[in-house]
């Protein structure tokens, strides 16, 4: 398999300054060294330099945890210094940081803005909803959002949906928009009962896990809100934008609905490499980046085996008309109920949502694809005019909303 252009790096492993009740990474922590020390400088240099030496047109480094800001600001200053020194001329490098926000202050925000980090900030909703599972951290997370806004940092809000919070679909969506959050990601929580009390609706899952029925209602309700008041007005939600992109013939950019699991490599604090952070377990250890090269790890037969886990549910899903859209969903959700070859516990929810919304996405996707085609043809015609003739002023800057109405930035849509 070819090396990915995307590395997910855990600079402090599973170390965290919160202990969220639904945290999936507590399982991985049992197999990893219990230390909060940051990744060694020589290992960091090796990983970053090797990733850039492969000369991908776009190299993306995702920094997660645990809580990656525990590595300290000087660690990330070293990251961008290595990237600047070892990257090739013209190579595009992106950094994404996922954080609970507890350590984000103005100094952090200034750095993240200067180096154009994309930040994922965990906020589950209004204070009672957020603090139900995130240890009374709501106020500090909201303060972090203000620091990021003041410095102009691009950030998404990451919202974990539990059975309780998913029951507040339209209400939750409206709250985020009223607070000025316009880049949203709703992430369904599906964890085995070992992380919590036995669930009444599925004895294999923790009681905070969202059921398929609750997820279906949440997605449908929030989609209707988004379509009525957010779409085309600067509000983006990951699942909705992915479905729209797919319908328009573009890359959805969402691994949950991808046909296989091969989009990135996970590198742990001491160099352990895994095909996915949901599967940082001994049976999926690819090797160590401290010794092996990234290309060797990416070409591992074990990684190829992992990539094929998606298809293992094909027989169980039978003639489901939505297989070509979801490909069985995330294997992590199937593993939570005991087998990769079983349908996802979220299957009923996704089916209900697709049945309610897929028609709109298909028709709107075709409209956007045609509009993008016309916009591109007009730009090419303008560029082909003889020198001296007037050319139309671009309708949007690279970071402006695309004029086609997709809800994506211009550079990620018609401006590609």
Short mmCIF file of C-alpha atoms in Angstrom, two decimals:
data_model
loop_
_atom_site.label_atom_id
_atom_site.label_comp_id
_atom_site.label_asym_id
_atom_site.label_seq_id
_atom_site.Cartn_x
_atom_site.Cartn_y
_atom_site.Cartn_z
CA UNK A 1 0.00 0.00 0.00
CA UNK A 2 1.31 3.51 -0.75
CA UNK A 3 2.37 5.67 2.20
CA UNK A 4 -0.38 8.04 3.32
CA UNK A 5 -0.03 11.79 3.14
CA UNK A 6 -1.64 11.96 6.57
CA UNK A 7 0.01 11.06 9.86
CA UNK A 8 -1.85 11.06 13.15
CA UNK A 9 0.69 11.57 15.93
CA UNK A 10 0.13 11.20 19.68
CA UNK A 11 2.99 13.29 21.14
CA UNK A 12 2.14 12.39 24.77
CA UNK A 13 0.33 9.12 24.08
CA UNK A 14 -2.83 8.68 26.12
CA UNK A 15 -1.84 11.22 28.82
CA UNK A 16 -4.65 13.69 29.46
CA UNK A 17 -5.68 16.42 31.90
CA UNK A 18 -9.30 15.20 31.80
CA UNK A 19 -10.86 11.80 32.42
CA UNK A 20 -13.96 11.90 30.24
CA UNK A 21 -16.34 9.07 31.06
CA UNK A 22 -16.79 8.03 27.43
CA UNK A 23 -13.13 8.26 26.32
CA UNK A 24 -12.34 5.42 23.91
CA UNK A 25 -8.58 5.89 24.34
CA UNK A 26 -8.58 4.56 27.87
CA UNK A 27 -8.55 1.08 26.35
CA UNK A 28 -5.42 1.88 24.36
CA UNK A 29 -3.78 3.36 27.44
CA UNK A 30 -3.75 -0.09 29.02
CA UNK A 31 -1.28 -1.25 26.35
CA UNK A 32 0.94 1.86 26.36
CA UNK A 33 3.59 3.16 28.76
CA UNK A 34 2.06 5.28 31.53
CA UNK A 35 4.01 8.51 31.07
CA UNK A 36 3.17 12.08 30.23
CA UNK A 37 6.58 12.90 28.75
CA UNK A 38 6.54 14.21 25.20
CA UNK A 39 7.90 12.34 22.18
CA UNK A 40 11.69 12.40 22.06
CA UNK A 41 13.15 15.17 19.83
CA UNK A 42 15.14 12.72 17.70
CA UNK A 43 12.06 10.58 17.03
CA UNK A 44 10.00 13.65 16.17
CA UNK A 45 12.67 14.80 13.71
CA UNK A 46 12.85 11.36 12.08
CA UNK A 47 9.09 11.07 11.61
CA UNK A 48 8.51 14.58 10.26
CA UNK A 49 11.55 14.54 7.97
CA UNK A 50 10.65 11.12 6.54
CA UNK A 51 7.06 12.13 5.92
CA UNK A 52 8.15 15.21 3.98
CA UNK A 53 10.97 13.38 2.16
CA UNK A 54 8.31 11.19 0.51
CA UNK A 55 7.32 14.46 -1.22
CA UNK A 56 3.54 14.22 -1.05
CA UNK A 57 1.95 17.25 -2.70
CA UNK A 58 0.12 17.87 0.56
CA UNK A 59 1.41 16.49 3.87
CA UNK A 60 -0.96 16.62 6.85
CA UNK A 61 0.11 16.09 10.44
CA UNK A 62 -2.68 15.50 12.94
CA UNK A 63 -1.73 15.99 16.61
CA UNK A 64 -3.99 14.20 19.09
CA UNK A 65 -3.96 12.50 22.45
CA UNK A 66 -4.82 12.08 25.19
CA UNK A 67 -4.30 15.81 25.24
CA UNK A 68 -1.53 16.90 22.83
CA UNK A 69 -1.07 20.37 24.35
CA UNK A 70 0.50 18.61 27.36
CA UNK A 71 3.59 18.28 25.14
CA UNK A 72 4.03 22.05 25.59
CA UNK A 73 4.21 24.96 23.19
CA UNK A 74 7.96 24.55 22.68
CA UNK A 75 7.31 21.04 21.33
CA UNK A 76 5.11 22.45 18.59
CA UNK A 77 7.56 25.27 17.89
CA UNK A 78 10.05 22.48 17.22
CA UNK A 79 7.51 20.77 14.94
CA UNK A 80 7.14 23.75 12.62
CA UNK A 81 10.90 24.38 12.68
CA UNK A 82 11.53 20.82 11.48
CA UNK A 83 8.82 21.10 8.85
CA UNK A 84 10.23 24.40 7.58
CA UNK A 85 13.76 23.02 7.44
CA UNK A 86 13.10 19.59 5.91
CA UNK A 87 10.18 20.26 3.57
CA UNK A 88 10.66 20.82 -0.16
CA UNK A 89 10.08 24.07 -1.97
CA UNK A 90 6.43 24.37 -3.00
CA UNK A 91 5.34 21.50 -0.75
CA UNK A 92 2.16 22.20 1.21
CA UNK A 93 2.15 21.20 4.86
CA UNK A 94 -0.87 21.25 7.14
CA UNK A 95 -1.12 20.78 10.88
CA UNK A 96 -4.28 19.90 12.79
CA UNK A 97 -4.53 19.89 16.59
CA UNK A 98 -7.34 18.22 18.52
CA UNK A 99 -7.73 19.57 22.04
CA UNK A 100 -10.04 19.79 25.03
CA UNK A 101 -9.02 23.45 25.31
CA UNK A 102 -7.99 23.45 28.95
CA UNK A 103 -4.49 24.78 28.20
CA UNK A 104 -5.38 27.08 25.30
CA UNK A 105 -4.57 30.68 26.22
CA UNK A 106 -3.63 33.72 24.16
CA UNK A 107 -0.03 32.56 23.68
CA UNK A 108 -1.19 29.23 22.29
CA UNK A 109 -3.77 30.93 20.08
CA UNK A 110 -1.19 33.36 18.71
CA UNK A 111 1.11 30.47 17.76
CA UNK A 112 -1.71 28.43 16.18
CA UNK A 113 -2.79 31.45 14.13
CA UNK A 114 0.75 32.27 12.99
CA UNK A 115 1.34 28.73 11.71
CA UNK A 116 -2.21 28.22 10.46
CA UNK A 117 -3.03 25.15 12.51
CA UNK A 118 -6.55 23.81 12.10
CA UNK A 119 -7.90 23.14 15.58
CA UNK A 120 -10.56 20.65 16.65
CA UNK A 121 -12.03 21.85 19.94
CA UNK A 122 -14.16 19.43 21.98
CA UNK A 123 -17.45 20.98 23.08
CA UNK A 124 -20.47 18.75 23.53
CA UNK A 125 -23.08 21.51 23.80
CA UNK A 126 -24.42 23.80 26.54
CA UNK A 127 -22.92 23.44 30.01
CA UNK A 128 -25.13 20.64 31.41
CA UNK A 129 -24.69 18.52 28.29
CA UNK A 130 -20.94 19.08 28.05
CA UNK A 131 -20.22 18.56 31.75
CA UNK A 132 -22.23 15.33 31.93
CA UNK A 133 -19.21 13.44 30.55
CA UNK A 134 -16.37 15.98 30.42
CA UNK A 135 -15.64 16.69 34.11
CA UNK A 136 -16.99 20.25 34.44
CA UNK A 137 -14.66 21.62 31.75
CA UNK A 138 -17.29 23.61 29.80
CA UNK A 139 -16.26 27.08 30.91
CA UNK A 140 -12.61 26.50 30.06
CA UNK A 141 -13.51 25.02 26.66
CA UNK A 142 -15.65 28.07 25.88
CA UNK A 143 -12.82 30.36 27.00
CA UNK A 144 -10.50 28.48 24.63
CA UNK A 145 -12.93 29.14 21.78
CA UNK A 146 -12.76 32.87 22.53
CA UNK A 147 -8.94 32.84 22.51
CA UNK A 148 -8.99 31.10 19.13
CA UNK A 149 -11.53 33.54 17.71
CA UNK A 150 -9.62 36.63 18.84
CA UNK A 151 -6.50 35.42 17.06
CA UNK A 152 -8.36 34.25 13.94
CA UNK A 153 -7.52 30.55 14.35
CA UNK A 154 -9.54 28.23 12.11
CA UNK A 155 -11.28 25.70 14.32
CA UNK A 156 -13.99 23.06 14.26
CA UNK A 157 -16.16 22.06 17.19
CA UNK A 158 -16.07 18.31 17.85
CA UNK A 159 -19.21 17.02 19.56
CA UNK A 160 -19.48 13.48 20.92
CA UNK A 161 -23.08 12.28 20.74
CA UNK A 162 -24.32 10.09 23.56
CA UNK A 163 -27.75 8.51 23.92
CA UNK A 164 -28.78 11.44 26.11
CA UNK A 165 -27.43 14.31 24.02
CA UNK A 166 -28.59 12.81 20.71
CA UNK A 167 -32.18 13.20 21.94
CA UNK A 168 -31.71 16.97 21.59
CA UNK A 169 -31.05 17.11 17.83
CA UNK A 170 -32.53 20.41 16.61
CA UNK A 171 -31.99 22.06 20.00
CA UNK A 172 -28.30 21.14 20.08
CA UNK A 173 -27.71 22.30 16.50
CA UNK A 174 -29.40 25.65 17.18
CA UNK A 175 -27.33 26.17 20.33
CA UNK A 176 -24.05 25.79 18.47
CA UNK A 177 -25.13 28.22 15.77
CA UNK A 178 -26.39 30.73 18.35
CA UNK A 179 -22.95 30.62 19.99
CA UNK A 180 -21.29 31.45 16.67
CA UNK A 181 -19.91 27.96 15.97
CA UNK A 182 -20.18 27.32 12.25
CA UNK A 183 -17.82 24.38 11.64
CA UNK A 184 -19.35 21.37 13.37
CA UNK A 185 -18.57 17.67 13.66
CA UNK A 186 -21.07 15.35 15.32
CA UNK A 187 -19.34 12.12 16.38
CA UNK A 188 -21.48 9.18 17.56
CA UNK A 189 -20.21 7.47 20.71
CA UNK A 190 -20.19 3.66 20.50
CA UNK A 191 -18.19 1.93 23.22
CA UNK A 192 -18.28 -1.55 24.79
CA UNK A 193 -19.86 -1.97 28.19
CA UNK A 194 -16.44 -2.45 29.79
CA UNK A 195 -16.17 1.36 29.76
CA UNK A 196 -19.45 1.90 31.61
CA UNK A 197 -22.55 0.31 33.05
CA UNK A 198 -24.40 -2.30 30.96
CA UNK A 199 -26.82 -0.69 28.55
CA UNK A 200 -30.48 -1.52 28.58
CA UNK A 201 -30.86 -1.49 24.81
CA UNK A 202 -27.72 -3.53 24.05
CA UNK A 203 -25.96 -5.45 26.78
CA UNK A 204 -22.67 -5.28 24.87
CA UNK A 205 -22.51 -1.48 24.81
CA UNK A 206 -21.93 1.12 27.51
CA UNK A 207 -25.06 3.00 28.52
CA UNK A 208 -23.71 6.32 27.24
CA UNK A 209 -23.35 4.89 23.73
CA UNK A 210 -25.78 6.32 21.21
CA UNK A 211 -28.32 3.90 19.75
CA UNK A 212 -29.01 3.66 16.05
CA UNK A 213 -32.54 4.99 16.57
CA UNK A 214 -31.33 8.02 18.52
CA UNK A 215 -28.60 8.78 15.97
CA UNK A 216 -31.08 8.57 13.09
CA UNK A 217 -33.42 11.07 14.75
CA UNK A 218 -30.54 13.39 15.64
CA UNK A 219 -29.07 13.43 12.13
CA UNK A 220 -32.46 13.94 10.51
CA UNK A 221 -33.48 16.76 12.85
CA UNK A 222 -30.16 18.59 12.67
CA UNK A 223 -30.03 18.11 8.89
CA UNK A 224 -33.44 19.75 8.50
CA UNK A 225 -32.22 22.67 10.62
CA UNK A 226 -29.03 22.93 8.60
CA UNK A 227 -30.81 22.76 5.27
CA UNK A 228 -33.32 25.42 6.31
CA UNK A 229 -31.02 27.94 7.97
CA UNK A 230 -27.36 26.91 7.73
CA UNK A 231 -26.69 25.58 4.25
CA UNK A 232 -25.26 28.28 2.01
CA UNK A 233 -24.95 30.61 5.00
CA UNK A 234 -21.53 29.55 6.20
CA UNK A 235 -22.49 26.65 8.50
CA UNK A 236 -20.68 23.38 7.84
CA UNK A 237 -21.29 19.99 9.43
CA UNK A 238 -18.88 17.18 8.58
CA UNK A 239 -21.36 14.41 7.70
CA UNK A 240 -23.63 16.69 5.68
CA UNK A 241 -20.77 18.29 3.75
CA UNK A 242 -19.26 14.85 3.07
CA UNK A 243 -22.52 13.56 1.63
CA UNK A 244 -22.90 16.67 -0.49
CA UNK A 245 -19.33 16.38 -1.78
CA UNK A 246 -19.86 12.74 -2.67
CA UNK A 247 -23.08 13.56 -4.54
CA UNK A 248 -21.19 16.25 -6.46
CA UNK A 249 -18.51 13.75 -7.50
CA UNK A 250 -15.83 14.99 -5.10
CA UNK A 251 -13.85 13.30 -2.34
CA UNK A 252 -16.07 13.20 0.79
CA UNK A 253 -13.03 13.37 3.05
CA UNK A 254 -14.74 11.27 5.73
CA UNK A 255 -13.22 7.89 6.54
CA UNK A 256 -16.44 6.65 8.19
CA UNK A 257 -18.03 6.32 4.74
CA UNK A 258 -14.87 5.43 2.80
CA UNK A 259 -14.69 2.06 0.99
CA UNK A 260 -11.60 1.02 3.00
CA UNK A 261 -9.55 2.05 6.03
CA UNK A 262 -6.23 3.28 4.65
CA UNK A 263 -6.28 7.05 4.99
CA UNK A 264 -3.57 7.53 7.62
CA UNK A 265 -1.04 6.02 10.01
CA UNK A 266 -1.09 6.49 13.77
CA UNK A 267 2.27 7.06 15.46
CA UNK A 268 2.36 6.78 19.25
CA UNK A 269 4.66 8.66 21.64
CA UNK A 270 7.44 6.06 21.52
CA UNK A 271 7.06 5.34 17.81
CA UNK A 272 4.56 2.46 17.84
CA UNK A 273 2.65 2.52 14.55
CA UNK A 274 -0.96 1.43 14.07
CA UNK A 275 -3.38 1.67 11.13
CA UNK A 276 -5.94 3.67 13.15
CA UNK A 277 -6.19 5.27 16.59
CA UNK A 278 -9.33 3.25 17.32
CA UNK A 279 -7.19 0.13 16.94
CA UNK A 280 -4.06 1.00 18.93
CA UNK A 281 -3.94 -2.53 20.27
CA UNK A 282 -1.21 -5.20 20.24
CA UNK A 283 -2.82 -7.27 17.48
CA UNK A 284 -2.68 -4.29 15.08
CA UNK A 285 0.86 -3.10 15.86
CA UNK A 286 2.59 -2.50 12.51
CA UNK A 287 6.04 -1.92 13.97
CA UNK A 288 7.94 1.08 15.30
CA UNK A 289 8.75 4.32 13.52
CA UNK A 290 11.78 4.55 15.79
CA UNK A 291 13.38 1.76 13.74
CA UNK A 292 11.44 1.18 10.53
CA UNK A 293 10.77 3.77 7.85
CA UNK A 294 7.28 5.19 7.36
CA UNK A 295 7.11 3.69 3.86
CA UNK A 296 7.86 0.25 5.28
CA UNK A 297 5.18 0.62 7.94
CA UNK A 298 2.65 1.86 5.39
CA UNK A 299 3.36 -1.16 3.17
CA UNK A 300 2.81 -3.63 5.99
CA UNK A 301 0.60 -6.63 5.07
CA UNK A 302 -1.13 -6.11 8.41
CA UNK A 303 -2.13 -2.62 7.33
CA UNK A 304 -3.52 -4.04 4.09
CA UNK A 305 -5.50 -6.57 6.13
CA UNK A 306 -6.86 -3.78 8.28
CA UNK A 307 -7.85 -1.74 5.25
CA UNK A 308 -10.07 -4.61 4.15
CA UNK A 309 -12.06 -4.74 7.40
CA UNK A 310 -14.69 -2.47 5.90
CA UNK A 311 -15.71 -5.07 3.35
CA UNK A 312 -16.07 -7.85 5.94
CA UNK A 313 -19.64 -6.74 6.70
CA UNK A 314 -20.74 -6.90 3.06
CA UNK A 315 -22.45 -10.27 3.34
CA UNK A 316 -24.26 -9.35 6.56
CA UNK A 317 -25.49 -6.10 4.99
CA UNK A 318 -26.96 -8.09 2.11
CA UNK A 319 -28.70 -6.08 -0.60
CA UNK A 320 -28.91 -2.88 1.47
CA UNK A 321 -29.30 0.00 -1.01
CA UNK A 322 -27.02 2.23 1.06
CA UNK A 323 -23.89 0.04 1.02
CA UNK A 324 -22.31 2.15 -1.71
CA UNK A 325 -22.69 5.22 0.50
CA UNK A 326 -21.66 3.97 3.95
CA UNK A 327 -19.68 0.75 3.21
CA UNK A 328 -20.83 -0.58 6.56
CA UNK A 329 -19.66 2.42 8.59
CA UNK A 330 -16.68 2.48 10.92
CA UNK A 331 -15.27 -0.97 11.84
CA UNK A 332 -14.73 0.34 15.36
CA UNK A 333 -18.49 0.44 15.88
CA UNK A 334 -18.84 -3.15 14.68
CA UNK A 335 -15.97 -4.26 16.94
CA UNK A 336 -17.83 -2.76 19.90
CA UNK A 337 -20.57 -5.36 19.45
CA UNK A 338 -18.20 -8.25 18.99
CA UNK A 339 -17.47 -8.87 15.31
CA UNK A 340 -16.26 -7.00 12.23
CA UNK A 341 -18.56 -8.99 9.97
CA UNK A 342 -21.74 -7.88 11.74
CA UNK A 343 -23.72 -4.79 10.72
CA UNK A 344 -22.93 -1.65 12.65
CA UNK A 345 -25.07 -0.98 15.75
CA UNK A 346 -25.71 2.41 14.12
CA UNK A 347 -27.06 0.82 10.94
CA UNK A 348 -30.73 1.57 11.62
CA UNK A 349 -29.92 5.21 12.33
CA UNK A 350 -27.91 5.73 9.18
CA UNK A 351 -30.60 3.99 7.11
CA UNK A 352 -33.28 6.29 8.52
CA UNK A 353 -31.15 9.35 7.83
CA UNK A 354 -30.23 8.29 4.30
CA UNK A 355 -33.86 7.53 3.49
CA UNK A 356 -34.88 10.99 4.70
CA UNK A 357 -32.04 13.02 3.20
CA UNK A 358 -30.24 11.21 0.37
CA UNK A 359 -32.64 12.46 -2.30
CA UNK A 360 -31.92 16.07 -1.41
CA UNK A 361 -28.16 15.48 -1.34
CA UNK A 362 -28.26 13.78 -4.75
CA UNK A 363 -30.21 16.55 -6.46
CA UNK A 364 -28.26 19.34 -4.77
CA UNK A 365 -24.97 17.58 -5.52
CA UNK A 366 -25.81 17.42 -9.23
CA UNK A 367 -26.68 21.12 -9.20
CA UNK A 368 -23.42 22.02 -7.51
CA UNK A 369 -21.38 19.86 -9.88
CA UNK A 370 -22.92 21.63 -12.86
CA UNK A 371 -22.39 25.04 -11.30
CA UNK A 372 -18.77 24.22 -10.54
CA UNK A 373 -18.30 23.04 -14.13
CA UNK A 374 -19.67 26.33 -15.48
CA UNK A 375 -17.55 28.37 -13.05
CA UNK A 376 -14.43 26.49 -14.10
CA UNK A 377 -15.23 26.93 -17.80
CA UNK A 378 -15.72 30.67 -17.27
CA UNK A 379 -12.39 30.98 -15.46
CA UNK A 380 -10.55 29.11 -18.19
CA UNK A 381 -12.18 31.28 -20.85
CA UNK A 382 -11.14 34.42 -18.97
CA UNK A 383 -7.54 33.22 -18.60
CA UNK A 384 -7.39 32.46 -22.32
CA UNK A 385 -8.21 36.05 -23.34
CA UNK A 386 -5.42 38.06 -24.95
CA UNK A 387 -3.25 40.14 -22.65
CA UNK A 388 -4.73 43.54 -21.94
CA UNK A 389 -8.35 42.49 -22.16
CA UNK A 390 -10.30 42.88 -18.90
CA UNK A 391 -10.78 39.78 -16.83
CA UNK A 392 -13.56 39.27 -14.28
CA UNK A 393 -12.66 39.67 -10.64
CA UNK A 394 -12.73 36.26 -8.85
CA UNK A 395 -16.02 35.74 -7.05
CA UNK A 396 -14.34 34.54 -3.88
CA UNK A 397 -11.02 34.44 -2.10
CA UNK A 398 -9.41 31.10 -1.26
CA UNK A 399 -10.83 31.05 2.27
CA UNK A 400 -14.23 32.55 1.43
CA UNK A 401 -17.38 30.41 1.19
CA UNK A 402 -17.59 28.94 -2.31
CA UNK A 403 -20.05 30.95 -4.44
CA UNK A 404 -21.61 27.69 -5.67
CA UNK A 405 -23.32 27.36 -2.28
CA UNK A 406 -21.77 24.07 -1.16
CA UNK A 407 -20.87 25.40 2.27
CA UNK A 408 -17.18 24.57 1.69
CA UNK A 409 -14.36 27.07 1.39
CA UNK A 410 -13.67 28.20 -2.19
CA UNK A 411 -10.19 26.58 -2.17
CA UNK A 412 -11.73 23.20 -1.28
CA UNK A 413 -14.50 23.35 -3.85
CA UNK A 414 -14.68 25.25 -7.17
CA UNK A 415 -11.29 26.83 -6.52
CA UNK A 416 -9.43 23.50 -6.63
#
